[in-house]
Coordinates of C-alpha atoms in Angstrom, one line a residue:
Chain A
M1 CA 0.0 0.0 0.0
S2 CA 2.8 2.4 0.9
A3 CA 4.8 2.3 -2.3
T4 CA 6.5 5.6 -1.6
A5 CA 7.8 4.6 1.9
P6 CA 11.6 4.6 2.0
S7 CA 11.8 1.3 3.9
P8 CA 9.1 -1.2 5.0
S9 CA 8.2 -0.3 8.5
T10 CA 8.6 -3.0 11.1
Q11 CA 6.7 -1.0 13.6
G12 CA 4.0 -3.0 15.4
A13 CA 5.0 -6.3 13.7
S14 CA 4.8 -8.1 17.1
P15 CA 2.8 -11.3 16.5
V16 CA 1.8 -11.5 20.2
L17 CA 0.3 -8.0 20.2
A18 CA -1.4 -8.7 16.8
T19 CA -2.9 -11.9 18.2
V20 CA -4.2 -10.1 21.3
L21 CA -5.7 -7.3 19.2
A22 CA -7.4 -9.9 17.0
A23 CA -8.9 -11.6 20.0
V24 CA -10.3 -8.3 21.3
A25 CA -12.0 -7.8 17.9
G26 CA -13.4 -11.3 18.3
V27 CA -14.8 -10.5 21.7
L28 CA -16.5 -7.3 20.3
F29 CA -18.0 -9.4 17.5
G30 CA -19.2 -12.1 19.9
L31 CA -20.8 -9.5 22.3
G32 CA -22.4 -7.8 19.3
L33 CA -24.0 -11.0 18.0
A34 CA -25.4 -11.9 21.4
I35 CA -26.7 -8.3 22.2
A36 CA -28.3 -8.1 18.8
G37 CA -30.1 -11.4 19.4
M38 CA -28.5 -12.9 16.3
T39 CA -27.3 -16.0 18.2
D40 CA -30.9 -17.2 18.3
P41 CA -31.5 -19.1 15.1
A42 CA -35.2 -18.7 15.6
K43 CA -34.8 -14.9 15.4
V44 CA -32.8 -15.1 12.2
L45 CA -35.4 -17.4 10.6
A46 CA -38.1 -14.9 11.7
F47 CA -36.3 -12.3 9.6
L48 CA -36.1 -14.6 6.6
D49 CA -39.8 -15.5 7.0
V50 CA -41.3 -12.5 5.2
A51 CA -44.6 -14.3 4.7
G52 CA -45.0 -15.2 8.4
A53 CA -44.7 -13.2 11.6
W54 CA -41.8 -11.1 10.2
D55 CA -39.2 -9.8 12.6
P56 CA -37.1 -7.1 10.9
S57 CA -34.5 -7.0 13.7
L58 CA -31.7 -8.5 11.5
A59 CA -32.0 -5.5 9.2
F60 CA -31.2 -3.2 12.1
V61 CA -28.1 -5.4 12.9
M62 CA -26.9 -5.1 9.4
G63 CA -27.7 -1.5 9.2
G64 CA -25.8 -0.7 12.4
A65 CA -22.8 -2.8 11.4
V66 CA -22.6 -1.6 7.8
G67 CA -23.1 1.9 8.9
V68 CA -19.9 1.7 11.0
T69 CA -17.9 -0.1 8.3
L70 CA -19.0 2.4 5.6
L71 CA -17.8 5.2 7.8
G72 CA -14.8 3.5 9.4
F73 CA -13.2 1.6 6.6
P74 CA -12.3 4.6 4.4
L75 CA -10.8 6.4 7.5
V76 CA -8.6 3.3 8.3
L77 CA -7.6 2.8 4.6
R78 CA -6.4 6.4 4.4
R79 CA -3.4 5.3 6.5
S80 CA -0.4 3.7 4.7
Q81 CA -0.5 0.5 6.8
P82 CA -2.4 -1.0 9.7
A83 CA -1.2 -0.3 13.3
C84 CA 0.2 -3.8 13.8
A85 CA 0.9 -5.3 10.4
R86 CA 2.9 -4.3 7.4
R87 CA 0.1 -4.0 4.9
F88 CA -3.7 -4.3 4.4
H89 CA -4.9 -7.7 3.2
L90 CA -7.8 -6.9 1.0
P91 CA -9.5 -9.1 -1.6
T92 CA -8.3 -8.4 -5.2
V93 CA -11.0 -10.4 -6.9
T94 CA -13.8 -8.3 -8.3
A95 CA -15.3 -10.8 -10.8
I96 CA -19.0 -11.6 -10.3
D97 CA -18.8 -15.1 -11.5
R98 CA -20.6 -18.4 -11.3
R99 CA -18.7 -19.5 -8.2
L100 CA -19.7 -16.3 -6.3
V101 CA -23.4 -16.6 -7.3
L102 CA -23.8 -20.3 -6.9
G103 CA -21.8 -20.5 -3.7
S104 CA -23.8 -17.6 -2.1
A105 CA -27.1 -19.3 -3.3
V106 CA -26.1 -22.6 -1.7
F107 CA -25.1 -20.8 1.5
G108 CA -28.4 -19.0 1.7
I109 CA -30.3 -22.4 1.4
G110 CA -28.4 -23.8 4.4
W111 CA -28.9 -20.6 6.3
G112 CA -32.7 -20.7 5.6
L113 CA -32.9 -24.4 6.6
T114 CA -31.3 -23.8 10.0
G115 CA -31.1 -20.2 10.9
Y116 CA -27.3 -20.4 11.3
C117 CA -24.6 -18.5 9.4
P118 CA -21.0 -19.3 10.5
G119 CA -20.6 -16.6 13.1
P120 CA -23.6 -17.3 15.4
A121 CA -23.0 -21.1 15.0
L122 CA -19.5 -20.8 16.3
A123 CA -20.2 -18.2 18.9
T124 CA -22.7 -20.4 20.8
V125 CA -20.6 -23.5 20.9
L126 CA -20.0 -23.2 24.6
S127 CA -23.5 -21.9 25.5
A128 CA -25.4 -25.2 25.9
N129 CA -26.6 -25.1 22.3
V130 CA -26.7 -28.7 21.2
E131 CA -27.7 -27.9 17.6
V132 CA -24.3 -26.4 16.7
L133 CA -22.5 -29.6 17.8
W134 CA -24.1 -31.1 14.6
F135 CA -24.0 -28.0 12.5
L136 CA -20.4 -26.9 13.0
P137 CA -18.5 -30.1 12.0
A138 CA -20.8 -30.3 9.0
L139 CA -19.9 -26.7 8.1
L140 CA -16.2 -27.5 8.3
A141 CA -16.7 -30.7 6.2
G142 CA -18.6 -28.8 3.6
G143 CA -15.7 -26.4 3.2
L144 CA -13.3 -29.3 2.9
I145 CA -15.5 -31.0 0.3
E146 CA -15.8 -27.8 -1.7
R147 CA -12.0 -27.2 -1.8
W148 CA -11.4 -30.8 -2.8
V149 CA -14.0 -30.6 -5.6
S150 CA -12.7 -27.3 -6.9
R151 CA -9.0 -28.6 -6.9
R152 CA -9.8 -31.6 -9.1
Chain B
M1 CA -42.4 -16.2 18.3
S2 CA -39.7 -13.6 17.9
D3 CA -40.0 -10.1 19.3
F4 CA -38.9 -7.1 17.2
T5 CA -35.9 -5.6 19.0
P6 CA -34.7 -2.6 17.0
V7 CA -32.7 -0.9 19.8
T8 CA -30.6 -3.9 21.0
S9 CA -30.2 -5.2 17.5
L10 CA -28.9 -1.8 16.3
I11 CA -26.5 -1.7 19.3
G12 CA -25.3 -5.2 18.6
G13 CA -24.8 -4.2 15.0
L14 CA -22.6 -1.2 16.1
F15 CA -20.5 -3.6 18.1
I16 CA -20.1 -5.9 15.0
G17 CA -19.2 -2.9 12.8
A18 CA -16.7 -1.7 15.5
S19 CA -15.1 -5.1 15.6
A20 CA -14.6 -5.1 11.8
V21 CA -13.1 -1.6 11.8
W22 CA -10.8 -2.5 14.7
L23 CA -9.5 -5.6 13.0
L24 CA -8.8 -3.7 9.8
A25 CA -7.1 -0.9 11.7
A26 CA -5.0 -3.1 13.8
L27 CA -4.1 -6.0 11.5
G28 CA -5.3 -5.0 8.1
R29 CA -7.6 -7.9 7.9
L30 CA -11.3 -8.3 7.1
A31 CA -13.7 -9.9 9.7
G32 CA -15.0 -12.7 7.5
I33 CA -15.9 -15.5 9.7
S34 CA -16.5 -18.3 7.2
N35 CA -13.0 -17.6 5.7
M36 CA -11.4 -17.8 9.1
L37 CA -13.2 -21.1 9.9
H38 CA -12.3 -22.7 6.5
A39 CA -8.7 -21.5 7.0
L40 CA -8.4 -23.6 10.1
L41 CA -8.5 -26.7 8.0
D42 CA -6.5 -25.3 5.1
R43 CA -2.8 -26.2 5.2
Q44 CA -1.8 -23.4 2.8
R45 CA -3.3 -20.8 5.0
W46 CA -1.1 -22.0 7.9
A47 CA 2.0 -21.4 5.8
E48 CA 1.9 -17.8 7.1
G49 CA 3.4 -19.2 10.3
R50 CA 2.8 -17.3 13.5
Q51 CA 1.0 -14.5 11.6
A52 CA -1.8 -17.1 10.9
L53 CA -2.6 -17.1 14.6
W54 CA -4.9 -14.0 14.3
R55 CA -7.6 -16.2 12.9
P56 CA -7.9 -18.7 15.8
A57 CA -7.4 -15.7 18.2
F58 CA -10.4 -13.9 16.7
L59 CA -12.5 -17.0 16.7
L60 CA -11.7 -17.8 20.3
G61 CA -12.5 -14.2 21.2
L62 CA -15.8 -14.5 19.4
I63 CA -16.7 -17.6 21.4
G64 CA -15.6 -15.8 24.6
G65 CA -17.7 -12.7 24.0
T66 CA -20.9 -14.6 23.3
T67 CA -20.3 -17.1 26.1
A68 CA -19.6 -14.3 28.6
W69 CA -22.9 -12.6 27.6
F70 CA -25.0 -15.7 28.1
L71 CA -23.2 -16.5 31.4
W72 CA -23.9 -13.0 32.6
T73 CA -27.6 -12.8 31.4
G74 CA -28.4 -16.4 32.2
A75 CA -30.6 -16.4 29.1
P76 CA -30.9 -19.5 26.9
V77 CA -29.4 -19.2 23.4
T78 CA -32.7 -20.2 21.8
E79 CA -36.1 -21.5 23.0
R80 CA -36.9 -23.5 19.9
P81 CA -36.9 -27.3 20.2
P82 CA -33.7 -28.6 18.6
L83 CA -33.8 -29.4 14.9
P84 CA -33.2 -33.0 13.9
P85 CA -29.5 -33.8 13.7
L86 CA -29.8 -34.8 10.0
W87 CA -31.4 -31.5 9.2
L88 CA -28.6 -29.6 11.0
V89 CA -25.9 -31.6 9.2
A90 CA -27.5 -31.0 5.8
G91 CA -27.7 -27.2 6.6
G92 CA -24.1 -27.2 7.9
L93 CA -22.8 -28.9 4.8
L94 CA -24.6 -26.4 2.5
V95 CA -23.4 -23.4 4.6
G96 CA -19.8 -24.7 4.6
Y97 CA -19.8 -25.7 0.9
G98 CA -21.5 -22.4 -0.2
T99 CA -19.4 -20.0 1.8
S100 CA -16.2 -21.7 0.7
M101 CA -17.3 -21.6 -3.0
G102 CA -18.6 -18.0 -2.7
N103 CA -15.7 -16.8 -0.5
G104 CA -17.8 -15.3 2.3
C105 CA -20.9 -15.2 4.4
T106 CA -23.0 -12.6 6.3
S107 CA -19.9 -11.1 7.9
G108 CA -17.3 -11.1 5.0
H109 CA -19.7 -10.2 2.2
G110 CA -22.4 -8.5 4.3
V111 CA -20.7 -6.4 7.0
C112 CA -17.2 -6.0 5.5
G113 CA -17.9 -6.2 1.7
L114 CA -20.7 -3.7 1.8
G115 CA -18.5 -1.4 4.0
R116 CA -15.9 -1.6 1.2
R117 CA -18.6 -0.7 -1.4
S118 CA -17.7 -4.0 -3.2
L119 CA -20.2 -4.8 -6.0
R120 CA -19.2 -8.4 -5.7
S121 CA -20.2 -8.5 -2.1
L122 CA -23.4 -6.7 -2.8
V123 CA -24.3 -9.4 -5.3
A124 CA -23.4 -12.2 -2.9
T125 CA -25.5 -10.6 -0.1
L126 CA -28.5 -10.2 -2.3
V127 CA -28.2 -13.8 -3.5
F128 CA -27.9 -15.4 -0.1
M129 CA -30.7 -13.2 1.3
T130 CA -32.9 -14.2 -1.6
T131 CA -32.3 -18.0 -1.3
G132 CA -32.6 -17.8 2.5
V133 CA -36.0 -16.1 2.2
L134 CA -37.1 -18.6 -0.5
T135 CA -35.9 -21.6 1.6
V136 CA -37.8 -20.4 4.7
F137 CA -40.9 -19.8 2.5
V138 CA -40.8 -23.3 1.1
V139 CA -40.1 -25.0 4.4
R140 CA -42.7 -23.1 6.4
H141 CA -45.4 -22.2 4.0
V142 CA -45.2 -24.8 1.2
I143 CA -44.3 -28.1 2.9
G144 CA -44.6 -27.0 6.5
G145 CA -41.4 -28.7 7.7
A146 CA -39.2 -28.8 10.8
A147 CA -37.7 -25.3 10.9

């Protein structure tokens, strides 16, 4: 990102500090999911059930989260590098291809069947939620299968 | 039944957005949870060495934040009767396969991608929202199934 910098900065490259800062971000995310009510799959399905007793709460979660990223990301990316890493790791793919559309469609079907996307499923794994003990290993297996299929 | 909770849902959303901005500012990484989960079982992604530790650290923090909340409030995660195991496995396989193929989920494409004004993520989000709504419609109002 900082092509004009005279030398690559090593400032903040401590892996320990970076790991701690990542964990703090995770805690914020986990608190947010729980406060928002998004850890309850029944509430997520109530959002997707537009023809039933619709609960629009999920739209407020997305609205709040995207509002913050829309404002915050440009401010962060104005800097030449992150506080604790040498560069920003951002996706370079921009293609809207078959894999993006088909993959997202398949994800949505699984989401609609269960009410779980990956975050809430993982987040409740220690909160006496027996459902995710079935769901999470299957999620990981699904990813392994997809990578195996796409490599052949 | 599910109560409409605009205030707490908005506040939770602000936390999630703050987490994503924090992670980008500190580590230059996007808070895409399906990508972090799939990376756990991907040897190539561990090739980054110690730098790869940010992913399990984030995921453990995520579990910690939610677990602490439910310990503190004493509330149950959900009050619905558990879905049949086969149903959950089928859903998990689809979510895992689809997020790996489409490179993201509600957090990576939804929260982060939309924040980056990525057209690719907007398309992904519209697609999974649409198939999610259609799936629930079919399950609840056409065949009247378990979920």
